[in-house]
PDB file of C-alpha atoms in Angstrom:
ATOM      1  CA  MET L   1       0.000   0.000   0.000  1.00 41.00           C
ATOM      2  CA  SER L   2       1.235   3.466  -0.824  1.00 38.00           C
ATOM      3  CA  ALA L   3       2.648   5.579   1.992  1.00 39.00           C
ATOM      4  CA  THR L   4       0.617   8.502   0.675  1.00 38.00           C
ATOM      5  CA  PRO L   5      -2.143   9.315   3.218  1.00 38.00           C
ATOM      6  CA  THR L   6      -5.716   8.736   2.212  1.00 40.00           C
ATOM      7  CA  ARG L   7      -7.668  11.733   1.159  1.00 38.00           C
ATOM      8  CA  ARG L   8     -11.121  12.641  -0.062  1.00 41.00           C
ATOM      9  CA  ILE L   9     -11.574  12.969  -3.795  1.00 41.00           C
ATOM     10  CA  LEU L  10     -14.043  15.736  -2.970  1.00 38.00           C
ATOM     11  CA  ALA L  11     -12.479  19.179  -3.181  1.00 38.00           C
ATOM     12  CA  VAL L  12     -14.000  22.646  -3.107  1.00 34.00           C
ATOM     13  CA  VAL L  13     -12.298  24.210  -6.070  1.00 35.00           C
ATOM     14  CA  PRO L  14     -12.157  27.967  -6.669  1.00 36.00           C
ATOM     15  CA  LEU L  15     -13.396  29.278  -9.971  1.00 34.00           C
ATOM     16  CA  LEU L  16      -9.924  30.395 -11.006  1.00 32.00           C
ATOM     17  CA  THR L  17      -8.645  26.864 -10.488  1.00 36.00           C
ATOM     18  CA  LEU L  18     -11.457  25.522 -12.655  1.00 33.00           C
ATOM     19  CA  LEU L  19     -10.630  27.926 -15.472  1.00 32.00           C
ATOM     20  CA  ALA L  20      -6.986  26.873 -15.316  1.00 35.00           C
ATOM     21  CA  LEU L  21      -7.867  23.223 -15.959  1.00 34.00           C
ATOM     22  CA  SER L  22      -7.385  23.306 -19.710  1.00 35.00           C
ATOM     23  CA  ALA L  23      -3.926  24.864 -19.339  1.00 34.00           C
ATOM     24  CA  CYS L  24      -2.768  21.980 -17.086  1.00 32.00           C
ATOM     25  CA  THR L  25      -1.534  24.427 -14.472  1.00 31.00           C
ATOM     26  CA  VAL L  26      -3.386  23.144 -11.402  1.00 31.00           C
ATOM     27  CA  GLY L  27      -1.020  21.565  -8.893  1.00 31.00           C
ATOM     28  CA  PRO L  28      -1.683  18.600  -6.581  1.00 29.00           C
ATOM     29  CA  ALA L  29      -2.177  20.884  -3.594  1.00 28.00           C
ATOM     30  CA  LEU L  30      -5.396  22.161  -5.165  1.00 26.00           C
ATOM     31  CA  HIS L  31      -6.655  18.781  -6.359  1.00 28.00           C
ATOM     32  CA  ALA L  32      -7.818  16.055  -4.064  1.00 31.00           C
ATOM     33  CA  ARG L  33      -6.729  13.654  -6.791  1.00 34.00           C
ATOM     34  CA  ARG L  34      -5.326  14.246 -10.240  1.00 31.00           C
ATOM     35  CA  ILE L  35      -7.318  12.069 -12.645  1.00 32.00           C
ATOM     36  CA  THR L  36      -5.160  12.308 -15.725  1.00 33.00           C
ATOM     37  CA  THR L  37      -1.657  13.487 -16.395  1.00 30.00           C
ATOM     38  CA  GLU L  38      -2.897  15.755 -19.150  1.00 38.00           C
ATOM     39  CA  GLN L  39      -6.262  17.453 -19.173  1.00 39.00           C
ATOM     40  CA  PRO L  40      -7.962  18.102 -22.543  1.00 38.00           C
ATOM     41  CA  THR L  41      -8.647  21.595 -23.751  1.00 39.00           C
ATOM     42  CA  PRO L  42     -12.412  22.090 -23.469  1.00 40.00           C
ATOM     43  CA  SER L  43     -14.391  23.140 -26.503  1.00 39.00           C
ATOM     44  CA  ALA L  44     -17.248  24.328 -24.273  1.00 41.00           C
ATOM     45  CA  PRO L  45     -17.085  26.476 -21.118  1.00 46.00           C
ATOM     46  CA  LEU L  46     -16.281  24.510 -17.998  1.00 45.00           C
ATOM     47  CA  PRO L  47     -19.037  24.352 -15.398  1.00 44.00           C
ATOM     48  CA  THR L  48     -18.814  26.643 -12.424  1.00 43.00           C
ATOM     49  CA  PRO L  49     -18.616  24.535  -9.262  1.00 40.00           C
ATOM     50  CA  SER L  50     -21.727  24.667  -7.144  1.00 41.00           C
ATOM     51  CA  THR L  51     -21.506  26.537  -3.861  1.00 39.00           C
ATOM     52  CA  ALA L  52     -23.233  25.630  -0.642  1.00 41.00           C
ATOM     53  CA  PRO L  53     -26.252  27.795   0.252  1.00 41.00           C
ATOM     54  CA  SER L  54     -25.319  30.534   2.671  1.00 40.00           C
ATOM     55  CA  GLY L  55     -26.705  30.391   6.181  1.00 43.00           C
ATOM     56  CA  THR L  56     -27.378  26.638   6.139  1.00 49.00           C
ATOM     57  CA  GLY L  57     -25.467  24.095   8.151  1.00 62.00           C
ATOM     58  CA  LYS L  58     -26.589  21.034   6.196  1.00 83.00           C
ATOM     59  CA  ALA L  59     -26.713  20.162   2.549  1.00 87.00           C
ATOM     60  CA  VAL L  60     -30.217  19.575   1.237  1.00 94.00           C
ATOM     61  CA  PRO L  61     -30.721  15.937   0.145  1.00 93.00           C
ATOM     62  CA  GLY L  62     -30.655  15.760  -3.617  1.00 93.00           C
ATOM     63  CA  SER L  63     -28.512  18.882  -4.000  1.00 96.00           C
ATOM     64  CA  ILE L  64     -25.033  18.786  -5.494  1.00 97.00           C
ATOM     65  CA  GLU L  65     -23.679  19.673  -2.037  1.00 97.00           C
ATOM     66  CA  TRP L  66     -25.435  16.653  -0.543  1.00 97.00           C
ATOM     67  CA  TYR L  67     -24.046  14.291  -3.151  1.00 98.00           C
ATOM     68  CA  LEU L  68     -20.562  15.692  -2.618  1.00 98.00           C
ATOM     69  CA  SER L  69     -20.904  15.270   1.144  1.00 97.00           C
ATOM     70  CA  GLN L  70     -21.613  11.546   0.615  1.00 98.00           C
ATOM     71  CA  VAL L  71     -18.473  10.835  -1.427  1.00 98.00           C
ATOM     72  CA  PRO L  72     -16.136   8.541   0.550  1.00 97.00           C
ATOM     73  CA  THR L  73     -12.424   9.084   1.095  1.00 96.00           C
ATOM     74  CA  PHE L  74     -10.249   7.013  -1.232  1.00 97.00           C
ATOM     75  CA  PRO L  75      -6.605   5.980  -1.082  1.00 92.00           C
ATOM     76  CA  GLU L  76      -4.411   7.487  -3.762  1.00 90.00           C
ATOM     77  CA  ALA L  77      -4.603   5.365  -6.922  1.00 90.00           C
ATOM     78  CA  PRO L  78      -1.407   3.371  -7.521  1.00 94.00           C
ATOM     79  CA  PRO L  79       0.768   4.271 -10.511  1.00 97.00           C
ATOM     80  CA  PRO L  80      -0.993   2.417 -13.362  1.00 97.00           C
ATOM     81  CA  GLN L  81       0.630  -0.686 -14.766  1.00 97.00           C
ATOM     82  CA  PRO L  82      -0.735  -1.082 -18.328  1.00 97.00           C
ATOM     83  CA  VAL L  83      -1.951  -4.565 -19.209  1.00 97.00           C
ATOM     84  CA  GLN L  84      -0.331  -6.649 -21.905  1.00 93.00           C
ATOM     85  CA  LEU L  85      -2.359  -6.635 -25.115  1.00 95.00           C
ATOM     86  CA  PRO L  86      -2.376  -9.775 -27.304  1.00 89.00           C
ATOM     87  CA  ALA L  87      -0.513  -9.506 -30.592  1.00 88.00           C
ATOM     88  CA  THR L  88      -3.329 -10.834 -32.769  1.00 89.00           C
ATOM     89  CA  GLY L  89      -5.694  -9.552 -35.415  1.00 91.00           C
ATOM     90  CA  ALA L  90      -8.556  -9.329 -32.907  1.00 96.00           C
ATOM     91  CA  ALA L  91      -9.184  -7.133 -29.863  1.00 98.00           C
ATOM     92  CA  PRO L  92      -9.403  -8.932 -26.494  1.00 97.00           C
ATOM     93  CA  PHE L  93     -12.820  -9.155 -24.819  1.00 98.00           C
ATOM     94  CA  TRP L  94     -12.787  -8.491 -21.083  1.00 98.00           C
ATOM     95  CA  HIS L  95     -15.490  -8.602 -18.393  1.00 96.00           C
ATOM     96  CA  ARG L  96     -12.932  -7.017 -16.086  1.00 97.00           C
ATOM     97  CA  LEU L  97      -9.486  -5.596 -16.685  1.00 98.00           C
ATOM     98  CA  PRO L  98      -6.830  -8.264 -16.014  1.00 97.00           C
ATOM     99  CA  THR L  99      -4.989  -6.410 -13.242  1.00 97.00           C
ATOM    100  CA  ASP L 100      -4.328  -7.012  -9.561  1.00 97.00           C
ATOM    101  CA  GLN L 101      -3.914  -3.311  -8.834  1.00 98.00           C
ATOM    102  CA  LYS L 102      -6.445  -1.994  -6.342  1.00 98.00           C
ATOM    103  CA  VAL L 103      -8.535  -0.055  -8.832  1.00 98.00           C
ATOM    104  CA  ALA L 104     -11.976  -0.323 -10.434  1.00 98.00           C
ATOM    105  CA  PHE L 105     -13.489   1.453 -13.411  1.00 98.00           C
ATOM    106  CA  ILE L 106     -16.696   3.488 -13.799  1.00 98.00           C
ATOM    107  CA  THR L 107     -18.243   3.412 -17.277  1.00 98.00           C
ATOM    108  CA  ILE L 108     -21.346   5.201 -18.611  1.00 98.00           C
ATOM    109  CA  ASP L 109     -23.092   4.088 -21.818  1.00 98.00           C
ATOM    110  CA  ASP L 110     -25.305   5.466 -24.609  1.00 97.00           C
ATOM    111  CA  GLY L 111     -25.971   9.204 -24.155  1.00 96.00           C
ATOM    112  CA  GLY L 112     -29.282   9.676 -25.912  1.00 92.00           C
ATOM    113  CA  LEU L 113     -31.804   9.153 -23.103  1.00 95.00           C
ATOM    114  CA  ALA L 114     -30.926  11.624 -20.332  1.00 96.00           C
ATOM    115  CA  ARG L 115     -28.035  13.925 -19.429  1.00 98.00           C
ATOM    116  CA  PRO L 116     -28.501  15.299 -15.896  1.00 97.00           C
ATOM    117  CA  PRO L 117     -26.752  18.704 -15.808  1.00 96.00           C
ATOM    118  CA  ALA L 118     -25.512  18.261 -12.226  1.00 97.00           C
ATOM    119  CA  VAL L 119     -23.431  15.269 -13.342  1.00 98.00           C
ATOM    120  CA  ILE L 120     -20.835  17.615 -14.824  1.00 98.00           C
ATOM    121  CA  ASP L 121     -20.338  19.420 -11.497  1.00 97.00           C
ATOM    122  CA  PHE L 122     -20.341  16.118  -9.602  1.00 98.00           C
ATOM    123  CA  ILE L 123     -17.664  14.535 -11.794  1.00 98.00           C
ATOM    124  CA  TRP L 124     -15.553  17.698 -11.612  1.00 97.00           C
ATOM    125  CA  GLU L 125     -15.816  18.456  -7.907  1.00 97.00           C
ATOM    126  CA  ALA L 126     -15.617  14.829  -6.716  1.00 97.00           C
ATOM    127  CA  ARG L 127     -12.879  13.994  -9.243  1.00 96.00           C
ATOM    128  CA  ILE L 128     -14.655  10.925 -10.628  1.00 98.00           C
ATOM    129  CA  PRO L 129     -12.761   9.258 -13.488  1.00 98.00           C
ATOM    130  CA  VAL L 130     -15.377   8.065 -15.986  1.00 98.00           C
ATOM    131  CA  THR L 131     -15.253   6.334 -19.340  1.00 98.00           C
ATOM    132  CA  MET L 132     -18.161   7.238 -21.649  1.00 98.00           C
ATOM    133  CA  PHE L 133     -19.091   4.640 -24.266  1.00 98.00           C
ATOM    134  CA  LEU L 134     -21.176   6.835 -26.563  1.00 98.00           C
ATOM    135  CA  ASN L 135     -23.412   6.162 -29.536  1.00 98.00           C
ATOM    136  CA  SER L 136     -22.232   8.571 -32.215  1.00 98.00           C
ATOM    137  CA  PRO L 137     -25.678  10.145 -32.984  1.00 98.00           C
ATOM    138  CA  ALA L 138     -26.155  11.005 -29.293  1.00 98.00           C
ATOM    139  CA  ALA L 139     -22.618  12.388 -29.154  1.00 98.00           C
ATOM    140  CA  GLU L 140     -23.317  14.541 -32.197  1.00 98.00           C
ATOM    141  CA  GLU L 141     -26.633  15.852 -30.867  1.00 98.00           C
ATOM    142  CA  HIS L 142     -25.323  16.634 -27.378  1.00 98.00           C
ATOM    143  CA  THR L 143     -21.656  17.334 -28.082  1.00 98.00           C
ATOM    144  CA  ASP L 144     -21.284  20.248 -25.677  1.00 98.00           C
ATOM    145  CA  TYR L 145     -22.503  18.172 -22.728  1.00 98.00           C
ATOM    146  CA  PHE L 146     -20.030  15.367 -23.372  1.00 98.00           C
ATOM    147  CA  ARG L 147     -17.233  17.813 -24.120  1.00 98.00           C
ATOM    148  CA  GLN L 148     -17.731  19.342 -20.699  1.00 98.00           C
ATOM    149  CA  ILE L 149     -17.473  15.925 -19.033  1.00 98.00           C
ATOM    150  CA  GLU L 150     -14.399  15.201 -21.131  1.00 97.00           C
ATOM    151  CA  ALA L 151     -12.861  18.508 -20.047  1.00 97.00           C
ATOM    152  CA  VAL L 152     -13.253  17.661 -16.355  1.00 95.00           C
ATOM    153  CA  GLY L 153     -11.750  14.173 -16.571  1.00 90.00           C
ATOM    154  CA  GLY L 154     -14.004  11.923 -18.673  1.00 97.00           C
ATOM    155  CA  VAL L 155     -12.884   9.904 -21.688  1.00 98.00           C
ATOM    156  CA  VAL L 156     -15.023   9.275 -24.796  1.00 98.00           C
ATOM    157  CA  GLU L 157     -15.068   5.752 -26.249  1.00 98.00           C
ATOM    158  CA  ASN L 158     -17.071   3.823 -28.862  1.00 98.00           C
ATOM    159  CA  HIS L 159     -20.531   2.208 -28.534  1.00 98.00           C
ATOM    160  CA  THR L 160     -21.535   1.981 -32.256  1.00 98.00           C
ATOM    161  CA  ILE L 161     -23.808   4.135 -34.370  1.00 98.00           C
ATOM    162  CA  SER L 162     -27.235   2.522 -34.017  1.00 98.00           C
ATOM    163  CA  HIS L 163     -26.900   0.496 -30.778  1.00 97.00           C
ATOM    164  CA  THR L 164     -27.828  -2.687 -32.632  1.00 97.00           C
ATOM    165  CA  SER L 165     -26.799  -6.162 -31.470  1.00 98.00           C
ATOM    166  CA  LEU L 166     -23.738  -7.111 -33.513  1.00 98.00           C
ATOM    167  CA  ALA L 167     -23.424 -10.846 -32.909  1.00 98.00           C
ATOM    168  CA  GLY L 168     -24.128 -12.856 -36.063  1.00 98.00           C
ATOM    169  CA  ARG L 169     -23.896  -9.856 -38.396  1.00 98.00           C
ATOM    170  CA  SER L 170     -21.521  -9.712 -41.348  1.00 98.00           C
ATOM    171  CA  TYR L 171     -18.031  -8.295 -41.036  1.00 98.00           C
ATOM    172  CA  ASP L 172     -18.962  -5.373 -43.304  1.00 98.00           C
ATOM    173  CA  TYR L 173     -21.992  -4.491 -41.178  1.00 98.00           C
ATOM    174  CA  GLN L 174     -20.068  -4.671 -37.912  1.00 98.00           C
ATOM    175  CA  ARG L 175     -17.143  -2.737 -39.314  1.00 98.00           C
ATOM    176  CA  GLN L 176     -19.469   0.041 -40.476  1.00 98.00           C
ATOM    177  CA  GLU L 177     -21.120   0.269 -37.059  1.00 98.00           C
ATOM    178  CA  ILE L 178     -17.789   0.389 -35.214  1.00 98.00           C
ATOM    179  CA  CYS L 179     -15.607   2.311 -37.664  1.00 98.00           C
ATOM    180  CA  GLY L 180     -18.400   4.717 -38.557  1.00 98.00           C
ATOM    181  CA  ALA L 181     -18.919   5.617 -34.907  1.00 98.00           C
ATOM    182  CA  ALA L 182     -15.164   5.901 -34.315  1.00 98.00           C
ATOM    183  CA  ASP L 183     -14.802   8.243 -37.295  1.00 98.00           C
ATOM    184  CA  ARG L 184     -17.581  10.504 -36.041  1.00 98.00           C
ATOM    185  CA  LEU L 185     -16.394  10.532 -32.426  1.00 98.00           C
ATOM    186  CA  GLU L 186     -12.904  11.417 -33.593  1.00 98.00           C
ATOM    187  CA  ALA L 187     -14.281  14.315 -35.637  1.00 98.00           C
ATOM    188  CA  LEU L 188     -16.323  15.586 -32.675  1.00 98.00           C
ATOM    189  CA  PHE L 189     -13.762  15.227 -29.899  1.00 98.00           C
ATOM    190  CA  GLY L 190     -10.414  15.307 -31.696  1.00 97.00           C
ATOM    191  CA  LYS L 191      -9.326  11.846 -30.517  1.00 97.00           C
ATOM    192  CA  ARG L 192     -10.071   8.438 -31.981  1.00 98.00           C
ATOM    193  CA  PRO L 193     -11.618   5.972 -29.528  1.00 98.00           C
ATOM    194  CA  THR L 194      -9.348   3.096 -28.562  1.00 98.00           C
ATOM    195  CA  LEU L 195     -11.874   1.101 -26.498  1.00 98.00           C
ATOM    196  CA  PHE L 196     -15.169  -0.427 -27.602  1.00 98.00           C
ATOM    197  CA  ARG L 197     -18.269  -1.778 -25.895  1.00 98.00           C
ATOM    198  CA  PRO L 198     -20.753  -3.730 -28.042  1.00 98.00           C
ATOM    199  CA  PRO L 199     -24.427  -2.941 -27.428  1.00 98.00           C
ATOM    200  CA  PHE L 200     -25.936  -5.294 -24.818  1.00 97.00           C
ATOM    201  CA  GLY L 201     -22.495  -6.918 -24.590  1.00 97.00           C
ATOM    202  CA  ASN L 202     -23.431  -9.076 -27.591  1.00 97.00           C
ATOM    203  CA  HIS L 203     -20.453  -9.981 -29.757  1.00 98.00           C
ATOM    204  CA  ASP L 204     -18.772 -12.735 -31.710  1.00 98.00           C
ATOM    205  CA  ALA L 205     -15.349 -13.337 -33.224  1.00 98.00           C
ATOM    206  CA  THR L 206     -16.238 -11.036 -36.109  1.00 98.00           C
ATOM    207  CA  THR L 207     -16.937  -8.216 -33.628  1.00 98.00           C
ATOM    208  CA  LEU L 208     -13.481  -8.557 -32.104  1.00 98.00           C
ATOM    209  CA  ARG L 209     -11.819  -8.561 -35.521  1.00 98.00           C
ATOM    210  CA  ALA L 210     -13.819  -5.563 -36.753  1.00 98.00           C
ATOM    211  CA  ALA L 211     -13.138  -3.646 -33.527  1.00 98.00           C
ATOM    212  CA  HIS L 212      -9.422  -4.262 -33.921  1.00 98.00           C
ATOM    213  CA  ASP L 213      -9.513  -3.157 -37.541  1.00 98.00           C
ATOM    214  CA  CYS L 214     -11.293   0.063 -36.480  1.00 98.00           C
ATOM    215  CA  GLY L 215      -8.544   0.927 -33.984  1.00 97.00           C
ATOM    216  CA  SER L 216      -9.925  -0.564 -30.765  1.00 98.00           C
ATOM    217  CA  LYS L 217      -7.308  -2.018 -28.433  1.00 98.00           C
ATOM    218  CA  ALA L 218      -9.844  -3.844 -26.254  1.00 98.00           C
ATOM    219  CA  VAL L 219     -13.570  -4.668 -26.107  1.00 98.00           C
ATOM    220  CA  PHE L 220     -15.264  -4.377 -22.710  1.00 98.00           C
ATOM    221  CA  HIS L 221     -18.202  -6.048 -21.052  1.00 98.00           C
ATOM    222  CA  TRP L 222     -18.778  -5.376 -17.317  1.00 98.00           C
ATOM    223  CA  SER L 223     -18.531  -6.911 -13.855  1.00 97.00           C
ATOM    224  CA  GLU L 224     -21.307  -4.957 -12.100  1.00 98.00           C
ATOM    225  CA  THR L 225     -24.279  -2.890 -13.256  1.00 98.00           C
ATOM    226  CA  VAL L 226     -25.625   0.171 -11.431  1.00 98.00           C
ATOM    227  CA  HIS L 227     -29.209   1.394 -11.886  1.00 98.00           C
ATOM    228  CA  GLU L 228     -31.255   3.803  -9.753  1.00 97.00           C
ATOM    229  CA  GLY L 229     -28.581   3.775  -7.082  1.00 98.00           C
ATOM    230  CA  VAL L 230     -28.391  -0.023  -6.733  1.00 98.00           C
ATOM    231  CA  VAL L 231     -25.254  -2.008  -7.565  1.00 98.00           C
ATOM    232  CA  ARG L 232     -26.003  -5.421  -9.055  1.00 98.00           C
ATOM    233  CA  TYR L 233     -23.104  -7.839  -8.921  1.00 97.00           C
ATOM    234  CA  GLN L 234     -22.435 -10.350 -11.684  1.00 90.00           C
ATOM    235  CA  THR L 235     -20.435 -12.683  -9.427  1.00 88.00           C
ATOM    236  CA  PRO L 236     -21.456 -14.569  -6.254  1.00 89.00           C
ATOM    237  CA  GLU L 237     -18.873 -12.706  -4.142  1.00 89.00           C
ATOM    238  CA  LYS L 238     -21.043  -9.545  -4.184  1.00 94.00           C
ATOM    239  CA  VAL L 239     -18.004  -7.304  -3.938  1.00 97.00           C
ATOM    240  CA  VAL L 240     -16.075  -5.152  -6.399  1.00 98.00           C
ATOM    241  CA  ARG L 241     -12.747  -6.784  -7.197  1.00 97.00           C
ATOM    242  CA  PRO L 242      -9.537  -5.256  -8.562  1.00 98.00           C
ATOM    243  CA  GLY L 243      -9.999  -4.570 -12.266  1.00 98.00           C
ATOM    244  CA  ASP L 244     -13.800  -4.695 -12.178  1.00 98.00           C
ATOM    245  CA  VAL L 245     -15.785  -2.593 -14.643  1.00 98.00           C
ATOM    246  CA  LEU L 246     -19.007  -0.989 -13.392  1.00 98.00           C
ATOM    247  CA  LEU L 247     -21.664  -0.236 -16.011  1.00 98.00           C
ATOM    248  CA  MET L 248     -24.280   2.519 -15.816  1.00 98.00           C
ATOM    249  CA  HIS L 249     -26.098   4.645 -18.370  1.00 98.00           C
ATOM    250  CA  PHE L 250     -26.927   8.253 -19.064  1.00 98.00           C
ATOM    251  CA  ARG L 251     -30.301   8.052 -17.336  1.00 98.00           C
ATOM    252  CA  PRO L 252     -32.197  10.359 -14.935  1.00 97.00           C
ATOM    253  CA  ALA L 253     -30.764   8.651 -11.819  1.00 98.00           C
ATOM    254  CA  LEU L 254     -27.130   8.925 -12.942  1.00 98.00           C
ATOM    255  CA  MET L 255     -26.154  10.976  -9.866  1.00 98.00           C
ATOM    256  CA  ASP L 256     -27.378   8.155  -7.618  1.00 98.00           C
ATOM    257  CA  ASP L 257     -25.635   5.582  -9.786  1.00 98.00           C
ATOM    258  CA  LEU L 258     -22.302   7.393  -9.604  1.00 98.00           C
ATOM    259  CA  LEU L 259     -22.547   7.726  -5.841  1.00 98.00           C
ATOM    260  CA  ALA L 260     -23.510   4.058  -5.402  1.00 98.00           C
ATOM    261  CA  ALA L 261     -20.565   3.008  -7.572  1.00 98.00           C
ATOM    262  CA  LEU L 262     -18.153   5.144  -5.554  1.00 98.00           C
ATOM    263  CA  LYS L 263     -19.399   3.670  -2.284  1.00 98.00           C
ATOM    264  CA  ALA L 264     -19.153   0.086  -3.589  1.00 98.00           C
ATOM    265  CA  ILE L 265     -15.606   0.679  -4.835  1.00 98.00           C
ATOM    266  CA  HIS L 266     -14.678   2.226  -1.480  1.00 98.00           C
ATOM    267  CA  ARG L 267     -16.156  -0.681   0.521  1.00 97.00           C
ATOM    268  CA  ALA L 268     -13.899  -3.010  -1.460  1.00 97.00           C
ATOM    269  CA  GLY L 269     -10.800  -1.004  -0.530  1.00 97.00           C
ATOM    270  CA  LEU L 270     -10.262   0.111  -4.136  1.00 98.00           C
ATOM    271  CA  THR L 271      -9.885   3.454  -5.902  1.00 98.00           C
ATOM    272  CA  PRO L 272     -11.623   4.584  -9.126  1.00 98.00           C
ATOM    273  CA  ALA L 273      -9.320   4.850 -12.142  1.00 98.00           C
ATOM    274  CA  LEU L 274      -9.464   5.397 -15.897  1.00 98.00           C
ATOM    275  CA  LEU L 275      -9.422   2.449 -18.312  1.00 98.00           C
ATOM    276  CA  THR L 276      -7.226   4.359 -20.749  1.00 97.00           C
ATOM    277  CA  ASP L 277      -4.464   4.553 -18.115  1.00 97.00           C
ATOM    278  CA  TYR L 278      -4.304   0.757 -18.195  1.00 98.00           C
ATOM    279  CA  VAL L 279      -5.018   0.006 -21.863  1.00 97.00           C
ATOM    280  CA  ARG L 280      -2.514   1.947 -23.960  1.00 92.00           C
TER     281      ARG L 280
END
């Protein structure tokens, strides 16, 4: 275990610090945890952190202040040790990242149904590292929202164009769904996705070959799902393990889902981390 003392990922960050994010000038003393070694330059204005109501001693349940007050204290994430990728013509398919490091990964899918505005503040102020597997039409329609999450520590990855089950489809069809979405996401966000999640988790050998050919280094399923603030485990141990991938969606209860995921990761003695720090 690192000798670095534990500390809360929650931090009250002054507005000037927030505006300095894109210039990569914020030092560790002002961040409860640095999520990435290099922050992206936002294409949309960064959100202004919420401030607690004056004259009140308690945060109102359901407010951003209340959610932030519920965030547990995490150990510092260990220096990431990237996993070994197979040297084949297909991307590996993982339910969990093959690592023993004490980290777990929060992922959010789709993007077309709901985009709670407070999520941007929550991710920024609580320093939540999230991987967004986006459908390209949703990303195109709501680009500014996802750019703001990207600017405060999120990473955009690929979840196809039409969110259609891929298993059993032809190589050409699957390649169009994966490559077409990757092309559009790259145009919108300036970076080509390197990770892929098939809709519903459905895939076959053709999916893994097409994903590889479209630039994906790995294809991800999940270890736990989170919906309406409830974590549902896919293994009998009922605990988040090192390398586990937690799945949630852009839905109305996303704030509750993020908080539930953080608490489950904390109970397991792990720290949230970014998939792209481990799959390079």
